[in-house]
mmCIF file of C-alpha atoms in Angstrom:
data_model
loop_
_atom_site.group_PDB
_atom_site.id
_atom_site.type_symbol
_atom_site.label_atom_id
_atom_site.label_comp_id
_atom_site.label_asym_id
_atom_site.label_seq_id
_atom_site.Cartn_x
_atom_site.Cartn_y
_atom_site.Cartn_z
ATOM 1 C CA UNK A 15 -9.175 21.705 16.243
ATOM 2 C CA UNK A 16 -8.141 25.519 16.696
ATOM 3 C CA UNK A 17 -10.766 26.988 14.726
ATOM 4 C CA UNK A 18 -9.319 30.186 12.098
ATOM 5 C CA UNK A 19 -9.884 33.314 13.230
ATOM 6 C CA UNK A 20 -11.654 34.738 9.349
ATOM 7 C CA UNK A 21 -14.358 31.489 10.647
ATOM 8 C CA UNK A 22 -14.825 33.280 14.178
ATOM 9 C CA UNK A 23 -15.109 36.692 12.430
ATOM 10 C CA UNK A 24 -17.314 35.824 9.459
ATOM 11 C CA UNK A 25 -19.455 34.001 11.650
ATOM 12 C CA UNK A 26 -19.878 36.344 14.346
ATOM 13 C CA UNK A 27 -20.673 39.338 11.358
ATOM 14 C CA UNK A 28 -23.536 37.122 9.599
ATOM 15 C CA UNK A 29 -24.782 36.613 13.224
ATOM 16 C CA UNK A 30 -24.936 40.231 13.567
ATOM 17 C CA UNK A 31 -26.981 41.554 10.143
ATOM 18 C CA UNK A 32 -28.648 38.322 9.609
ATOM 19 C CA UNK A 33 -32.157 39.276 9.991
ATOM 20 C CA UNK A 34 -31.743 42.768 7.779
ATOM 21 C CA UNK A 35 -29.879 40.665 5.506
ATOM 22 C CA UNK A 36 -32.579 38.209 4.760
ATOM 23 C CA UNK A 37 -34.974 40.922 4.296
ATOM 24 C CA UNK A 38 -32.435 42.627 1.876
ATOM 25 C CA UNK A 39 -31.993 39.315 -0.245
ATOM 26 C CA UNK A 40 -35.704 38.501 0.168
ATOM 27 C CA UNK A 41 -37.124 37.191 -3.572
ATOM 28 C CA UNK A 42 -33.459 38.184 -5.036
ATOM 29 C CA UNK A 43 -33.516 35.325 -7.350
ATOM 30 C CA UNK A 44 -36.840 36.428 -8.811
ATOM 31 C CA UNK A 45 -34.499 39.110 -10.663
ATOM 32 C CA UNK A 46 -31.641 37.058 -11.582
ATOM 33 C CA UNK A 47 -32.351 34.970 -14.501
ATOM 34 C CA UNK A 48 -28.928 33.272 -14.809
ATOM 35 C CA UNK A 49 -28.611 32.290 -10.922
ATOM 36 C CA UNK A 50 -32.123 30.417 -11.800
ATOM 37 C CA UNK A 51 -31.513 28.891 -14.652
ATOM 38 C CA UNK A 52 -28.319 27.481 -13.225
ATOM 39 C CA UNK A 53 -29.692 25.918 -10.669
ATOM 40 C CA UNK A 54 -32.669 24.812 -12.872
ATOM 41 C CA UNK A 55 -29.960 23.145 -15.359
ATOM 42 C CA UNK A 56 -28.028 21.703 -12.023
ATOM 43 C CA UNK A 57 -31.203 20.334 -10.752
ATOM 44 C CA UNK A 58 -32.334 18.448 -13.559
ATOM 45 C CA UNK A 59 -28.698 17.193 -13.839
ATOM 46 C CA UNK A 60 -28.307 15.827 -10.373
ATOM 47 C CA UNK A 61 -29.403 13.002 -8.529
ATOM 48 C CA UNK A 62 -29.690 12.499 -4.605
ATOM 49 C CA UNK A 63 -29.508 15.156 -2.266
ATOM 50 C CA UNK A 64 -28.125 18.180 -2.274
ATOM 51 C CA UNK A 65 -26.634 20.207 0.271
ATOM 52 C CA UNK A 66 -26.546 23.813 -0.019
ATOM 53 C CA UNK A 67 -23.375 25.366 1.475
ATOM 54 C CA UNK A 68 -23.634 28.735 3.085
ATOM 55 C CA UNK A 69 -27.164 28.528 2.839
ATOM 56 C CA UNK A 70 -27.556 32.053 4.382
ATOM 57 C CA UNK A 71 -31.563 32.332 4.997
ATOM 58 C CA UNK A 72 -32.466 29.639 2.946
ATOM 59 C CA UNK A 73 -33.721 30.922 -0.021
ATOM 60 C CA UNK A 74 -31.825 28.291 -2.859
ATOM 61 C CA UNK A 75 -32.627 25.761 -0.631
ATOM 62 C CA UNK A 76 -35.959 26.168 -0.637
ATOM 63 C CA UNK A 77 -35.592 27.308 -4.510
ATOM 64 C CA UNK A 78 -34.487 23.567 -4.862
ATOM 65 C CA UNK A 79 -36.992 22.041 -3.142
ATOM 66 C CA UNK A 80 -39.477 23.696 -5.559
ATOM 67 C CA UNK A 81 -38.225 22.637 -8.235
ATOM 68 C CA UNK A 82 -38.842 18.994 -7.103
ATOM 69 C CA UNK A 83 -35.204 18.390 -5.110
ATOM 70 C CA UNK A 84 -34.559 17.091 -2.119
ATOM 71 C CA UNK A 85 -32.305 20.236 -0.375
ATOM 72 C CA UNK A 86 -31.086 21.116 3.031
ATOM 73 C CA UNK A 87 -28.936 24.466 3.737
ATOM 74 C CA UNK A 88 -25.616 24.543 5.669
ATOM 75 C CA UNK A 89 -24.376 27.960 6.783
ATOM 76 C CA UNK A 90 -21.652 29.195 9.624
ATOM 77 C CA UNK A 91 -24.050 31.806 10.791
ATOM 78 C CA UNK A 92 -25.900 30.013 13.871
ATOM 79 C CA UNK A 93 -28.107 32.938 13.607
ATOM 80 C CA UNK A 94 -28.770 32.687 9.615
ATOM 81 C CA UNK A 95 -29.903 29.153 10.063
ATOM 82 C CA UNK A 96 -32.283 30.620 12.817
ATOM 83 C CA UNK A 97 -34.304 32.336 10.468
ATOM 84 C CA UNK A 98 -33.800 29.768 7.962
ATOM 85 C CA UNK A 99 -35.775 27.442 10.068
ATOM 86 C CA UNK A 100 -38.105 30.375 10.785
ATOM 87 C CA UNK A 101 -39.015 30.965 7.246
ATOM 88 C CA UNK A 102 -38.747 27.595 5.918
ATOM 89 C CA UNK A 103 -39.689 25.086 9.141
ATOM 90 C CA UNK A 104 -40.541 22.401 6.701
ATOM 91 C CA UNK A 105 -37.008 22.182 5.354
ATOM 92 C CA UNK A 106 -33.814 21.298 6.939
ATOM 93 C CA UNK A 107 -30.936 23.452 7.877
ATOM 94 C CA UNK A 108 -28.142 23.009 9.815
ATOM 95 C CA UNK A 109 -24.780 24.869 11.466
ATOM 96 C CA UNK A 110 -21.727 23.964 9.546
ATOM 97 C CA UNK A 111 -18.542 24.465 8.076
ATOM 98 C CA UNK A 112 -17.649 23.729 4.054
ATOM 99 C CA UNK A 113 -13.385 23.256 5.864
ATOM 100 C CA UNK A 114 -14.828 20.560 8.032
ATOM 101 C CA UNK A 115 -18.506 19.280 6.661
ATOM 102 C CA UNK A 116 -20.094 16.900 8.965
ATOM 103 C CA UNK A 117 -20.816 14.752 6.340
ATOM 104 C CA UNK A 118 -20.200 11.202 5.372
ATOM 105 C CA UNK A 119 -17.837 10.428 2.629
ATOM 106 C CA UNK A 120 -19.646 9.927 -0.919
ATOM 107 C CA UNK A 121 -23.516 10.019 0.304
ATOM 108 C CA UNK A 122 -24.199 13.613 -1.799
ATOM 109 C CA UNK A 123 -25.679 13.867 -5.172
ATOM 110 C CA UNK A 124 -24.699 17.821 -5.556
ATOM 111 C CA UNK A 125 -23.597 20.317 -3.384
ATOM 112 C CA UNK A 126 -24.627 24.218 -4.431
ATOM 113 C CA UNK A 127 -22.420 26.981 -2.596
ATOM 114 C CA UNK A 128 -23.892 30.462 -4.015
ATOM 115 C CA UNK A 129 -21.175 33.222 -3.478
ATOM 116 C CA UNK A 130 -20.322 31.882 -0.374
ATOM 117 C CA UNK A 131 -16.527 30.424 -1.576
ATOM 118 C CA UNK A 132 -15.862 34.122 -1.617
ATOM 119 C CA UNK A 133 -14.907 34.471 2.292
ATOM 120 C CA UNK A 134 -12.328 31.701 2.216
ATOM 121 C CA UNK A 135 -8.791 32.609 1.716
ATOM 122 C CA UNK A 136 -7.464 31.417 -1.733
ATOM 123 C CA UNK A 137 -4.791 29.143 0.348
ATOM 124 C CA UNK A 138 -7.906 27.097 2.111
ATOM 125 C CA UNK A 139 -9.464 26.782 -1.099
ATOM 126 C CA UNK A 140 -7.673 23.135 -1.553
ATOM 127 C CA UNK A 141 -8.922 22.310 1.370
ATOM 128 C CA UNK A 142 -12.630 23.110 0.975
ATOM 129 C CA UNK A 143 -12.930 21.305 -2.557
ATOM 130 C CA UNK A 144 -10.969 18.278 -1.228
ATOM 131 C CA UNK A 145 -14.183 18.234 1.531
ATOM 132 C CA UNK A 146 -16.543 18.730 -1.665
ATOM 133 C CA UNK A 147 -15.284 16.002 -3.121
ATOM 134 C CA UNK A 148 -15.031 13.490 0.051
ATOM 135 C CA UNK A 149 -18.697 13.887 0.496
ATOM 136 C CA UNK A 150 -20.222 13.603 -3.402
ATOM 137 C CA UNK A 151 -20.925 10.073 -4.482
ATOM 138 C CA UNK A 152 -19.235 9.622 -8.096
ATOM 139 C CA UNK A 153 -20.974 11.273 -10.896
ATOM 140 C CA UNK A 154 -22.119 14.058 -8.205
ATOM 141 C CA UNK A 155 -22.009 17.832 -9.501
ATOM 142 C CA UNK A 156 -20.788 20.978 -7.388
ATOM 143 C CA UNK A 157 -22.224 24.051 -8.481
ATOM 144 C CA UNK A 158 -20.167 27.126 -7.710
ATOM 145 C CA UNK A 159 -21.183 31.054 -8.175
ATOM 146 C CA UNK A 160 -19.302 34.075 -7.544
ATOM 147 C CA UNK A 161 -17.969 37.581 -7.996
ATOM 148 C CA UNK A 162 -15.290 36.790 -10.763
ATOM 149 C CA UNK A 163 -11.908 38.885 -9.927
ATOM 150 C CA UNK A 164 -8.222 38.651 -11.084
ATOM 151 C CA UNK A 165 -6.884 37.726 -7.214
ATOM 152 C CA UNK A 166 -7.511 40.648 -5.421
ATOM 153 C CA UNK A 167 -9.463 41.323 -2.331
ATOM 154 C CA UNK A 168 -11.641 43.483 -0.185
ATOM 155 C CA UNK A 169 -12.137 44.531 3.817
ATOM 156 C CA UNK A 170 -15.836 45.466 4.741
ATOM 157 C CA UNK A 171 -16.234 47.132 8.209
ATOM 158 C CA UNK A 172 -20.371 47.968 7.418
ATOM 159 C CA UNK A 173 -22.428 46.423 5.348
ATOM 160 C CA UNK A 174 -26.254 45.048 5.162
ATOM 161 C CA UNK A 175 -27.300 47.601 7.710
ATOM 162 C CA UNK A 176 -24.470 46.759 10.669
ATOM 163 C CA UNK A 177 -20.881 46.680 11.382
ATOM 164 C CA UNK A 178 -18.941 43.390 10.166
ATOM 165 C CA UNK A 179 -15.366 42.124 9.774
ATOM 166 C CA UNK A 180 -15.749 40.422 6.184
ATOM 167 C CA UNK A 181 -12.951 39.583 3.878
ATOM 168 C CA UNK A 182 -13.979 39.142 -0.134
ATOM 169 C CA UNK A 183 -11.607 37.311 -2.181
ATOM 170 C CA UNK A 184 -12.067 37.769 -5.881
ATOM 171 C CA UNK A 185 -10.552 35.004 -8.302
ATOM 172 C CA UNK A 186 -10.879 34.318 -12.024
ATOM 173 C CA UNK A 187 -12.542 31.694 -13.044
ATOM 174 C CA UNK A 188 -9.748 29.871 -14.524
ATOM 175 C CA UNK A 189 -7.922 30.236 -11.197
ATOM 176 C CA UNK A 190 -11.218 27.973 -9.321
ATOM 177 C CA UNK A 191 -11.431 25.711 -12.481
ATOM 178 C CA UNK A 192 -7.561 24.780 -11.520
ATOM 179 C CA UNK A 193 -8.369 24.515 -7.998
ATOM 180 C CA UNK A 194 -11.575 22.099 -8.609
ATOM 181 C CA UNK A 195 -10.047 19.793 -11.147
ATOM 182 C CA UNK A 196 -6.854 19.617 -9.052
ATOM 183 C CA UNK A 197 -9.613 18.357 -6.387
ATOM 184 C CA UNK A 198 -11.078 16.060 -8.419
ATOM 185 C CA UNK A 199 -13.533 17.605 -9.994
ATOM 186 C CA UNK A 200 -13.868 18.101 -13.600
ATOM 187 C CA UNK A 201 -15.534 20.935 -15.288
ATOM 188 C CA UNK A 202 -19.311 20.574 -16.934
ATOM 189 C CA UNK A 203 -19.948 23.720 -17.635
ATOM 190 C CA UNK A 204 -18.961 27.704 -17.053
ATOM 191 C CA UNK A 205 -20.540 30.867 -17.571
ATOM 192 C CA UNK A 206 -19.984 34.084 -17.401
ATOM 193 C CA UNK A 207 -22.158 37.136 -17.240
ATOM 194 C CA UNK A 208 -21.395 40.919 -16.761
ATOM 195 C CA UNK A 209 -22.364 42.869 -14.346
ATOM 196 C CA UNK A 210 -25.816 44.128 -13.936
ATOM 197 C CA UNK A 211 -27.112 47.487 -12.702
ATOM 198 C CA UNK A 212 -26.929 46.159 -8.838
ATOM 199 C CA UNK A 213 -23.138 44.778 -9.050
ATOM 200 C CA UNK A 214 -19.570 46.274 -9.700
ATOM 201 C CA UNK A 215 -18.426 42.859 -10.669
ATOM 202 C CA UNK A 216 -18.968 39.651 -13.287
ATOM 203 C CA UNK A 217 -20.565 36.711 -12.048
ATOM 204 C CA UNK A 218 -19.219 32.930 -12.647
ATOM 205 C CA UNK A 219 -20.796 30.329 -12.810
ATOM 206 C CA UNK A 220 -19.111 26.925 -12.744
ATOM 207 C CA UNK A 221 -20.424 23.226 -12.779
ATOM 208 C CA UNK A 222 -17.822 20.431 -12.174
ATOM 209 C CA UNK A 223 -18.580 16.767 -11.416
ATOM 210 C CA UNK A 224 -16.722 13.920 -9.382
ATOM 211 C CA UNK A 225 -14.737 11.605 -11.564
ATOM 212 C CA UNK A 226 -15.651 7.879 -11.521
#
């Protein structure tokens, strides 16, 4: 399989800044209220493991263990996972892609993928909820978060302290709840906050769940 050249790129830029970056995001959830208390509500509303997609360095995964989950982190980034393991050995992490999960079909309770959706073209989109849905066992919940935008996009040459090729893709979140329940995947909940004094942009928040 020819792998797309926005993987090779994204991959290779994560690789670059991923030890500044995890120093940069280090205890970031400590001042987000809403990010936690999503993943508090998803956590007490899922059963069986969870996987958390574009883990980065590890820190929701390890947010969900705390909270009494069983959690392992799945990023692109060889190099993220790296320091995931580094900084959380006693959890599990491992190299992946959400196009193509190496994952057997309905063994996931939840999946979490924390502004990490954003990279993938809005044509791929499909693709990667169709693989969210393959691997959740009925009844399992998907927990999406991102930069809510009205289809535009964005081209980063520098950012978290090195230079990167990164494209941003910013959708509403009517445009993903389409997308999900087109997949499968019927909407639980959504919320939307404005931006705070950190961002530009509004964050979504959306929790779906596998028919059947």
């Amino acid at each position: 399989m020819i792998e797309p050249d926005f993987i090779s790129t994204t991959r290779t830029s994560y690789n670059t800044v991923a030890n500044h970056y995890a120093q940069l995001c280090k205890d970031e959830l400590g001042g987000k209220p809403f990010d936690r208390g999503a993943l508090t509500a998803f956590a007490e509303d899922t059963t069986g493991m969870i996987a958390d997609i574009g883990c980065g360095p590890g820190e929701l995964t390890a947010y969900l263990n705390g909270l009494g989950r069983t959690a392992y982190g799945i990023d692109l980034s060889t190099e993220m996972i790296a320091v995931a393991r580094q900084t959380h050995p006693e959890l599990r992490f491992e190299v992946g892609s959400m196009l193509a999960l190496d994952i057997p079909d309905g063994t996931l309770g939840g999946i979490v993928a924390y502004y990490s959706t954003i990279h993938i073209p809005t044509e791929l989109l499909p693709q990667v909820f169709a693989e969210f849905h393959r691997v959740l066992a009925p009844g399992g919940k998907v927990l999406l978060a991102f930069q809510a935008g009205e289809g535009n996009e964005m081209h980063l040459t520098e950012a978290f302290g090195g230079e990167v090729s990164l494209h941003y893709y910013f959708r509403s979140p009517d445009q993903v709840i389409s997308l999900l329940e087109a997949a499968g995947l019927a909407l639980y909940a959504k919320l939307l906050r404005e931006p705070d004094e950190t961002e530009t942009r509004p964050r979504a928040y959306l929790l779906a769940s596998k028919e059947g």
